[in-house]
PDB file of C-alpha atoms in Angstrom:
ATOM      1  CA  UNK A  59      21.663  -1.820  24.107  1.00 59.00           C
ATOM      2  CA  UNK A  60      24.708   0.404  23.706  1.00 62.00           C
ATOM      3  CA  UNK A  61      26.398  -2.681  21.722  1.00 69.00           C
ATOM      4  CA  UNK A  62      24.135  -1.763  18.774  1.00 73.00           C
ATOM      5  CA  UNK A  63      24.946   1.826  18.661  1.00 79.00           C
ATOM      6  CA  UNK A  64      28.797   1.086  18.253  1.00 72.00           C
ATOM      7  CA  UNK A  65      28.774  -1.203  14.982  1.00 76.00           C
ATOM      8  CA  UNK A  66      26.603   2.252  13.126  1.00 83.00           C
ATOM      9  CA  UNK A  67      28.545   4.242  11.256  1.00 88.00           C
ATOM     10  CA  UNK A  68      26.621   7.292  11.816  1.00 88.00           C
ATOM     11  CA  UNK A  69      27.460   6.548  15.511  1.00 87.00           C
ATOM     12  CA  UNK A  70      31.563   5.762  15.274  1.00 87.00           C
ATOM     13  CA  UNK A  71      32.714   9.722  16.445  1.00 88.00           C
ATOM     14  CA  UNK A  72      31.323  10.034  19.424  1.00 89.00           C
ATOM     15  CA  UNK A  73      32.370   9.353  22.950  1.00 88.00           C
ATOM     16  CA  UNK A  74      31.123   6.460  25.579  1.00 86.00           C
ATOM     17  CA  UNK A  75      29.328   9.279  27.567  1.00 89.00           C
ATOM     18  CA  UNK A  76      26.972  10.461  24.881  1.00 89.00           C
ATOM     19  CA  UNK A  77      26.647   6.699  23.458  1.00 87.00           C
ATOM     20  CA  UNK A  78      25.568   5.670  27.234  1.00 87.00           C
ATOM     21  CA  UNK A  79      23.474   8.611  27.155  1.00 89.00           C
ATOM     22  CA  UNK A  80      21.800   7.332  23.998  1.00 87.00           C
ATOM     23  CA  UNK A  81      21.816   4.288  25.065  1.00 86.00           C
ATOM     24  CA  UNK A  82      19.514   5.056  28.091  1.00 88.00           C
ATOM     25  CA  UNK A  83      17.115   7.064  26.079  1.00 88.00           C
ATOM     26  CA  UNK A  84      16.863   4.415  23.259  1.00 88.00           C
ATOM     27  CA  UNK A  85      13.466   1.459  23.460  1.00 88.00           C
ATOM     28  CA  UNK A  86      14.024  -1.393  22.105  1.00 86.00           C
ATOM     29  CA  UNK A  87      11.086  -3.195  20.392  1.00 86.00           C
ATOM     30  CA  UNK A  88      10.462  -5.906  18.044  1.00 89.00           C
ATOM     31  CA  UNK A  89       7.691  -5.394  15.514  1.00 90.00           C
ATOM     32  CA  UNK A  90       5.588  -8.434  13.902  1.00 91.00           C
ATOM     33  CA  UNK A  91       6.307  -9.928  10.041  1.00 88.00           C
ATOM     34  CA  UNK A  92       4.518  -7.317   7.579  1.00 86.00           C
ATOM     35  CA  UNK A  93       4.226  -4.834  10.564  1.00 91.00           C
ATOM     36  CA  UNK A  94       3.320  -1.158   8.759  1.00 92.00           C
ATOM     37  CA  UNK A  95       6.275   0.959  11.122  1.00 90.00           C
ATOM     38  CA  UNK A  96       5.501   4.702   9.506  1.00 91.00           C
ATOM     39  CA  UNK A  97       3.552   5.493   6.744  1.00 91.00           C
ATOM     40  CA  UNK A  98       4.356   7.657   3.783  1.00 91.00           C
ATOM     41  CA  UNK A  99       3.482  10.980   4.566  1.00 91.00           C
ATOM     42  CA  UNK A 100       3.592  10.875   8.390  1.00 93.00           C
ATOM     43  CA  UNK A 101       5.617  12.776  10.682  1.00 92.00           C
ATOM     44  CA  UNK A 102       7.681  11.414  13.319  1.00 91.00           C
ATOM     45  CA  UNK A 103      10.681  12.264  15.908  1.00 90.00           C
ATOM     46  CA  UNK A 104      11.578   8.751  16.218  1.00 88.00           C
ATOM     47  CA  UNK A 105      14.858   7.326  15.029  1.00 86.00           C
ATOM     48  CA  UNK A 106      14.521   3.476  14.266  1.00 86.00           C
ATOM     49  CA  UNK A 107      17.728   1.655  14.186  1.00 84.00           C
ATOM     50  CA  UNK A 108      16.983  -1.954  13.016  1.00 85.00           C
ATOM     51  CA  UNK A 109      18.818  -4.423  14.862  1.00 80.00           C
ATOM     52  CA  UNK A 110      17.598  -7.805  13.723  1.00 85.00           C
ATOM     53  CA  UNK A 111      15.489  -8.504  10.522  1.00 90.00           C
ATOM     54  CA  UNK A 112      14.846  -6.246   7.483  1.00 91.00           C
ATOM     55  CA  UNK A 113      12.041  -3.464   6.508  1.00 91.00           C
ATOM     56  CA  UNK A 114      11.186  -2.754   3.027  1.00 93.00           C
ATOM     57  CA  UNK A 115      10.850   1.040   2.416  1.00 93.00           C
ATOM     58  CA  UNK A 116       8.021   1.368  -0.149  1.00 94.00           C
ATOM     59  CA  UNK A 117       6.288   4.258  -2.422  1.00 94.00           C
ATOM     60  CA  UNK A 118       2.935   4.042  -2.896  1.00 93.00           C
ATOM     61  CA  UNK A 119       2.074   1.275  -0.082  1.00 92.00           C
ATOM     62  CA  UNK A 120      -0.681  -1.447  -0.626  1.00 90.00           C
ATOM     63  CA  UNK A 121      -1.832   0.029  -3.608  1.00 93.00           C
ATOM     64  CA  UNK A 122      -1.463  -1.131  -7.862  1.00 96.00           C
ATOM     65  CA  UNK A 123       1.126   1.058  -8.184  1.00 96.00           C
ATOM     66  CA  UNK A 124       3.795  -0.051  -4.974  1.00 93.00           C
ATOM     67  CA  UNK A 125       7.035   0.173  -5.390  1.00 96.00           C
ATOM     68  CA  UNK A 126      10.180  -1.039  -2.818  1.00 94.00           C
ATOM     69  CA  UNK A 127      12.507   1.436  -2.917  1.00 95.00           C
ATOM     70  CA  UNK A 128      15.273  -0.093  -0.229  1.00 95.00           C
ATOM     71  CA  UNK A 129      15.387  -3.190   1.970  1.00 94.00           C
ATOM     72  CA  UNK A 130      17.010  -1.761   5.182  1.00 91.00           C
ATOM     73  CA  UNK A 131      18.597  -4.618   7.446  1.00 86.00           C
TER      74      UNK A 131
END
């Protein structure tokens, strides 16, 4: 899993030790088509690093009014 922390920008400064310590922390998971991750409005410590598919990031979620603000890949 440490492969996917080194092509992430956010990631590129820091050392093999703290990347290995990420690295060990980290669960990977996959998450089915139209899977709802985090809703708008909810609180969460997690850090989600998307390493295969997309998400849509929406406003106002399954209602008249939705709107995609971002496709994250």
């Amino acid at each position: 899993m440490n492969s996917l922390f080194q092509g992430v920008p956010i990631f590129a400064g820091l050392d093999p030790a703290t990347l290995e310590t990420l690295s060990a922390r980290a669960r990977q998971f996959q998450q089915p088509a139209d899977a709802v991750v985090l809703r708008e409005g909810e609180s969460s410590r997690t850090f989600y690093l998307i390493g295969e598919g997309a998400v849509r990031v929406c406003k106002n979620f399954g209602q008249p009014a939705e709107v995609e603000l971002a496709r994250l890949g």
